[in-house]
XYZ file of C-alpha atoms in Angstrom:
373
model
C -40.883 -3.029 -26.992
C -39.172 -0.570 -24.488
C -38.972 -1.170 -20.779
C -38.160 1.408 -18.140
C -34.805 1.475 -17.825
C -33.466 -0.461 -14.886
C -31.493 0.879 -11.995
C -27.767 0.967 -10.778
C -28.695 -0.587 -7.422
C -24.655 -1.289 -7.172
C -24.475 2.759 -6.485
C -23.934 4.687 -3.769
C -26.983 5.992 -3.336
C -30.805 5.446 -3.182
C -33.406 6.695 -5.166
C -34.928 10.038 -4.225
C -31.916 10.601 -2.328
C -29.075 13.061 -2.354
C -25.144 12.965 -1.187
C -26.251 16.183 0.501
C -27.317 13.459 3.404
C -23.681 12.522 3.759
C -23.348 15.261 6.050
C -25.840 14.057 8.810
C -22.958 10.633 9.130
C -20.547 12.826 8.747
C -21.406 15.583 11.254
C -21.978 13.434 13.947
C -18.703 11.469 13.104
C -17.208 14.812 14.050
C -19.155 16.374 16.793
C -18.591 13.065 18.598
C -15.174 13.008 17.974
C -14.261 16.714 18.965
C -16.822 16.741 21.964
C -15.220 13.401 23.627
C -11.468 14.663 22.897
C -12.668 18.168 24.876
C -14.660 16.254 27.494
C -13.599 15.368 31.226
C -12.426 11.967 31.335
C -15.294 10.202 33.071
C -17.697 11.133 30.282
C -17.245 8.883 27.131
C -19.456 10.044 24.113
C -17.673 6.797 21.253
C -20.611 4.418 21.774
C -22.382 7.518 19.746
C -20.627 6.928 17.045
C -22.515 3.476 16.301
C -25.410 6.086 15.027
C -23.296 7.241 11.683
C -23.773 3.420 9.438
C -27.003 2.993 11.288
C -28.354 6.190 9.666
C -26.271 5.730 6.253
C -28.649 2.965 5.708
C -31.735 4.824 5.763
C -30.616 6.562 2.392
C -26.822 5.011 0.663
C -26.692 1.884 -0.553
C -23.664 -0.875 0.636
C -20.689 0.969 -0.261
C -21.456 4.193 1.744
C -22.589 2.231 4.236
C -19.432 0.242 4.746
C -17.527 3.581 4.631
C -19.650 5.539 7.367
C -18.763 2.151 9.336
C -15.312 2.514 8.682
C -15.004 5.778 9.208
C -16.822 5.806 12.404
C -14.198 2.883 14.032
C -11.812 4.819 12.766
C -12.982 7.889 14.413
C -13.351 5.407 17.765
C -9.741 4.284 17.341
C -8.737 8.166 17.042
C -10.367 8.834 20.275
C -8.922 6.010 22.392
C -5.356 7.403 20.624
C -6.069 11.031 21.894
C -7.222 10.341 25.044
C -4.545 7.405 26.207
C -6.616 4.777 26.812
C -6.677 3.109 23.341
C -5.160 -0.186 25.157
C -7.853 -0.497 27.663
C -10.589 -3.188 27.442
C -13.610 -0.955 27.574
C -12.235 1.148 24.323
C -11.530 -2.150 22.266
C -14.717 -3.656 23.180
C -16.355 -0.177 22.250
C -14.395 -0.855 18.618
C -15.570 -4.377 18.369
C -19.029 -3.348 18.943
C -18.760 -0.706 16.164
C -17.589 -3.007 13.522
C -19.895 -5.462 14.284
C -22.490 -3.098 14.183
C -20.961 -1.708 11.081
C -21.273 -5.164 9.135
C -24.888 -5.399 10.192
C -25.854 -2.289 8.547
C -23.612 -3.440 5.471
C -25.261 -7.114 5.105
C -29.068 -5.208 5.512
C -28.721 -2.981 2.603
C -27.320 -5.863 0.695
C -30.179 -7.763 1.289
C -32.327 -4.834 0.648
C -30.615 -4.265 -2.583
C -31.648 -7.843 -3.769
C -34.964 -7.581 -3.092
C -34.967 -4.330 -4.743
C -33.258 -6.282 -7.651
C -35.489 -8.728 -7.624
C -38.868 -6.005 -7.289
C -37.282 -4.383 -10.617
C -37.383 -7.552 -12.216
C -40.916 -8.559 -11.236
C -42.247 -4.520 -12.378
C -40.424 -5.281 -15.846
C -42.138 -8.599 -16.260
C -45.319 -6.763 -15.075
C -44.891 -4.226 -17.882
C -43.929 -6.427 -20.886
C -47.132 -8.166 -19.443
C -49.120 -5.651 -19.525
C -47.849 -4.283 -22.870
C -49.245 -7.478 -24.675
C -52.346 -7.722 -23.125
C -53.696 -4.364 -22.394
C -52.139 -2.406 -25.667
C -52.088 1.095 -25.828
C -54.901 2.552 -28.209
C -54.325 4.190 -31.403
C -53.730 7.779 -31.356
C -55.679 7.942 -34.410
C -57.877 5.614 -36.256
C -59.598 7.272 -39.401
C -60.988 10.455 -38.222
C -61.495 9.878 -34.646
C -58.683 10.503 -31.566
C -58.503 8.203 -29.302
C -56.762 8.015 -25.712
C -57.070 5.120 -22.707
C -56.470 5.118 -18.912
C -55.865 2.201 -16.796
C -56.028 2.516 -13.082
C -55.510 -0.476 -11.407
C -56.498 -0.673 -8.059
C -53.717 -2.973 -6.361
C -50.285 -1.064 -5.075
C -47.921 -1.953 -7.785
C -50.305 -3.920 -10.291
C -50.117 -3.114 -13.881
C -53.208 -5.146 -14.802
C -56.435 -6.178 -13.258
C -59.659 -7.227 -14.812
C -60.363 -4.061 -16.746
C -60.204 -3.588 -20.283
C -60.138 -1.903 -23.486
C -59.044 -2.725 -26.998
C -59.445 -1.048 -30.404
C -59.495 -2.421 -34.111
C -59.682 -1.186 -38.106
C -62.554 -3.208 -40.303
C -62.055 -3.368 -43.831
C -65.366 -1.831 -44.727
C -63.822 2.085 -42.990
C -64.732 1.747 -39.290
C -63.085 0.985 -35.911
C -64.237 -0.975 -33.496
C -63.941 -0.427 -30.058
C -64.345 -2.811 -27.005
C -64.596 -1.903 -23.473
C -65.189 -4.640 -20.533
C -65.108 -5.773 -16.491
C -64.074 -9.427 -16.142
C -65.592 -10.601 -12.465
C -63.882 -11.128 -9.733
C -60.006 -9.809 -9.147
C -56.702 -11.513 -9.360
C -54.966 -13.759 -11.724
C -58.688 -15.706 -12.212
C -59.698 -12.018 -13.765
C -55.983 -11.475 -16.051
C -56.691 -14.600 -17.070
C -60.160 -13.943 -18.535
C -59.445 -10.060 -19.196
C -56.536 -11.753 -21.593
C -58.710 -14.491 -23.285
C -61.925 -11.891 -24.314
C -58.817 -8.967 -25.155
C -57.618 -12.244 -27.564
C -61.136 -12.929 -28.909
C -61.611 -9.274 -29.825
C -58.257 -8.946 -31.400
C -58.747 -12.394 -33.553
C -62.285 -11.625 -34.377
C -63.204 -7.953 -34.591
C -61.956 -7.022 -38.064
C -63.088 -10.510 -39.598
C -66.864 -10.729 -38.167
C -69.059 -8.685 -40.811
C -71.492 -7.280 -38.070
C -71.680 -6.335 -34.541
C -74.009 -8.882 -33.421
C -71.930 -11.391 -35.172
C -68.673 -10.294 -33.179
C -70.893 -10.102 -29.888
C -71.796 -13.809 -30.475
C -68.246 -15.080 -31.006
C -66.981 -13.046 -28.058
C -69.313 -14.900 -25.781
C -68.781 -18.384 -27.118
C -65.295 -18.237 -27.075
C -64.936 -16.470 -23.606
C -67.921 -19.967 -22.442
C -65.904 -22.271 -24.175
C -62.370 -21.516 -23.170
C -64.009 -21.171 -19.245
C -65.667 -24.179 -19.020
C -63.993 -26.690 -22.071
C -62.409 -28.813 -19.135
C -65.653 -28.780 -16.520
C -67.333 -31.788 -15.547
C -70.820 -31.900 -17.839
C -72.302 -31.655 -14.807
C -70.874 -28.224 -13.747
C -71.159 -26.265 -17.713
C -73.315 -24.092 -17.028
C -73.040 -23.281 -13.167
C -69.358 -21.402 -13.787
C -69.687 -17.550 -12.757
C -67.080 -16.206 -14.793
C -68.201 -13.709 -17.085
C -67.783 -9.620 -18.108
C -69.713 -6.851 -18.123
C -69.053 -5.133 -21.729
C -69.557 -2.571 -24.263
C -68.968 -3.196 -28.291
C -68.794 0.117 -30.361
C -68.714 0.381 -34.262
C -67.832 3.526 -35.372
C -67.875 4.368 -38.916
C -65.373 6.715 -41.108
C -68.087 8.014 -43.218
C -71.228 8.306 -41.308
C -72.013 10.618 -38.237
C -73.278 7.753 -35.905
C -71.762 5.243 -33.452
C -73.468 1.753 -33.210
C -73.110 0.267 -30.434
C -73.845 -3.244 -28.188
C -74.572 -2.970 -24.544
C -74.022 -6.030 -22.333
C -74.785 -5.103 -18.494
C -72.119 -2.441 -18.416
C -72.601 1.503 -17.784
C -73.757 3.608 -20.772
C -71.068 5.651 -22.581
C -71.145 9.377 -22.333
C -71.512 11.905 -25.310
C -70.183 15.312 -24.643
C -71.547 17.639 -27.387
C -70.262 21.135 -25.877
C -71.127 21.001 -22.020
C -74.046 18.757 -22.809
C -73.692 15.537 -21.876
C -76.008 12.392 -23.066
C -75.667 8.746 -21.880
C -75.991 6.634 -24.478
C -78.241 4.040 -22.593
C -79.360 0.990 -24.927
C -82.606 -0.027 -25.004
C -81.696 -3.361 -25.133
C -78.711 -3.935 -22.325
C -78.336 -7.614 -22.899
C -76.666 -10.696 -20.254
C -72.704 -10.163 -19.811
C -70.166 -11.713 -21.805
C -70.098 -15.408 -20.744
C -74.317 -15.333 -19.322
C -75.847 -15.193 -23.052
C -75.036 -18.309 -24.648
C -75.973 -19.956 -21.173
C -79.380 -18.555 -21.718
C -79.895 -19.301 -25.143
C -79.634 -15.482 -26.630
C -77.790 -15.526 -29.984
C -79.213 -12.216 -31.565
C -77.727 -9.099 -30.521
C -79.581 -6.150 -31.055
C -77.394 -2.810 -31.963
C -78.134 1.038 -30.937
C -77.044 3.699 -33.117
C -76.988 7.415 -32.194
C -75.418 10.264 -33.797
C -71.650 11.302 -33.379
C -71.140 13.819 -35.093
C -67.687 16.306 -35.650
C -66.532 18.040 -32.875
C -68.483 15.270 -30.449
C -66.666 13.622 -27.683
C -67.443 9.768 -26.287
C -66.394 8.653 -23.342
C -66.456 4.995 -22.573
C -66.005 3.997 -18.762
C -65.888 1.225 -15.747
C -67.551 0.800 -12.939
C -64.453 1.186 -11.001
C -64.761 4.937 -12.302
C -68.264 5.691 -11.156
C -68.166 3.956 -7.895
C -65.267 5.086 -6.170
C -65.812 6.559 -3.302
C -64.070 9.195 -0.754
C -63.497 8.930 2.894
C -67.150 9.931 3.679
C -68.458 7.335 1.175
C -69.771 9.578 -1.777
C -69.764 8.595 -5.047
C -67.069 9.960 -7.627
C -69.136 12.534 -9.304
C -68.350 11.555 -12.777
C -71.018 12.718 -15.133
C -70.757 16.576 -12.917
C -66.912 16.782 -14.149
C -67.111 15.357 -17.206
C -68.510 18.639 -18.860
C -66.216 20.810 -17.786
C -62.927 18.910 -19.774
C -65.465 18.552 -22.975
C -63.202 20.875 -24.945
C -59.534 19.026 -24.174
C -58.150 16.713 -26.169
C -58.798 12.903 -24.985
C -55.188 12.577 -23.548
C -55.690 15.837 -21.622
C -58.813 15.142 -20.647
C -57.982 11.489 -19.198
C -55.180 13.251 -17.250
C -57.355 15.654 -15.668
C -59.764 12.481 -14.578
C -57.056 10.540 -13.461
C -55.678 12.976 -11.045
C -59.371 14.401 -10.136
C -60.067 10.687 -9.446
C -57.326 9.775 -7.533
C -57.621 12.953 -5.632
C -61.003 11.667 -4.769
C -60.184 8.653 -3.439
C -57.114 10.087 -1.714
C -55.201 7.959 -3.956
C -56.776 4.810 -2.853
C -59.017 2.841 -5.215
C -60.965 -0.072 -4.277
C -61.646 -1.542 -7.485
C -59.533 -0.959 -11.052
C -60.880 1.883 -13.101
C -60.656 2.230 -17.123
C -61.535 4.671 -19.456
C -61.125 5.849 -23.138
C -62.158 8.969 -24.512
C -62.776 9.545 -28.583
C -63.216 12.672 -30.490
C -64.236 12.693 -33.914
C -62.627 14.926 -36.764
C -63.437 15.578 -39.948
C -62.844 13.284 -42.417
């Protein structure tokens, strides 16, 4: 398992940054310098000079820093020199003031650094994190292509209660599971992780759909409320909103289980069908609650050359500035002939440039395209 690769934060430099902004320090180190040797004697430009580590810490890291302040004391000490009055009191305090100054700016970008350490360290637990929970999808499984897009909609998240998992049968198909646990923040990881485990233990071992639709539920009650008072089993509110998919190898059709979440899409050309189940049964988590332990499956064709495109709600409800809806099913057609990584790349910026980069809940998608055999 790769992670990013992590940072020199002992450089010189931060990120997004060029030496080319060593000459602002620099500059001013000399303008000051040249324009207080030249000026009359009353006018006294030094205390300037404190600006030179002040504004190395806006982009160089603690060695940089501690040379703009060294160089800048310097310069201060080359003034006093020049002009005569390097023994006075005002011209050493001016120095003392610089170096203290100077050792500010050098103990605040290593305490930035740290925390930047420290940041890097938290993303790269974030990732391996999110590497065994949320997998990436196959590229291929049999004869479909298959791509998947997480959005999270936290600054600096890498996993939220959005899902999506994928898995080979032995009898030629691949199953494909797509959910949206309630609720956000560790409480939603935590169930997002325990139904992505139930599908992964149980989806190439249960011999039907309804069958792996049943465990998925008892497993996501059991593990949510095996430590609850009797009194409080069924009155927990955890559940997810979910979509089971069966596709077969061999045979033109998709089955599929709907429970409460939004019908997938089937681009055939620039057509596009939802796939809306006549039967939408109780989330994840509601149906053993209410006694239901049949699940009844949909089939409809998907044929060569089709596209499916399973969503969230975090897709179809985000909303602009002026509170309109992303207009999902109006774009959709016009990436129907892209392959499903291009086409989830043209979503996710079209999305994000919707929402002027700001989403209000997670958003997930996966788009398959079936080949011939």
């Amino acid at each position: 398992m790769a992670l990013r690769p992590r940072p020199d934060f002992r450089g010189s430099w931060q990120p997004g940054h060029t030496p080319a902004l060593l000459i602002i320090p620099l500059g001013l180190i000399v303008t000051v310098c040249v324009v207080d040797v030249l000026s009359p004697p009353h006018i006294h430009l030094g205390p300037l000079l404190v600006a030179a580590p002040a504004i190395t810490v806006a982009f160089a890291g603690v060695r940089m820093t501690a040379l703009m302040g060294a160089l800048a004391v310097a310069a201060q000490v080359l003034i006093g020199a020049l002009r005569g009055v390097l023994p006075t009191a005002n011209i050493q305090a001016q120095i003392a003031a610089l170096i203290v100054v100077s050792c500010i700016c050098v103990a605040i970008c290593m305490v930035r650094d740290r925390r930047e350490r420290q940041l890097h360290q938290v993303r790269s637990v974030a990732e391996a994190a999110q590497s065994v929970l949320l997998r990436p999808l196959p590229a291929h499984a049999g004869p479909l292509r298959i791509a998947g897009l997480y959005l999270p909609a936290e600054e600096e998240a890498e996993l939220g209660g959005d899902l999506y998992a994928a898995a080979r049968t032995a009898h030629h198909s691949t199953r494909l599971l797509i959910g949206d646990v309630r609720g956000s923040g560790l409480a939603s990881i935590n169930n997002a992780a325990l139904l992505l485990g139930a599908f992964r233990a149980a989806a190439h071992r249960q011999a039907t759909l309804p069958r792996l639709a049943v465990h998925l539920d008892a497993a996501f009650r059991w593990d949510n409320s095996q430590w609850r008072p009797p009194a409080e089993q069924d009155t927990h509110e955890d559940f997810a909103t979910a979509t089971l998919l069966d596709i077969p190898d061999h045979d033109p059709v998709v089955h599929l289980i709907a429970c409460g979440h939004p019908p997938p899409l089937l681009l055939r050309g620039t057509q596009l069908t939802p796939l809306t189940a006549e039967a939408s049964h109780l989330p994840i988590g509601f149906g053993g609650v209410f006694g239901i332990t049949a699940y009844e499956v949909q089939t409809f064709p998907f044929e060569v050359g089709d596209l499916l495109l399973l969503y969230t709600d975090g897709v179809i409800e985000a909303r602009n500035a002026d509170g309109l809806f992303y207009p999902f099913t109006e774009r959709a057609p016009e990436w129907t002939k892209d392959d499903p990584e291009e086409l989830l790349r043209h979503l996710q910026d079209d999305l994000l440039a919707h929402v002027h980069g700001h989403l209000d809940d997670d958003a997930a998608a996966v788009a398959i395209r079936r080949l011939a055999v």
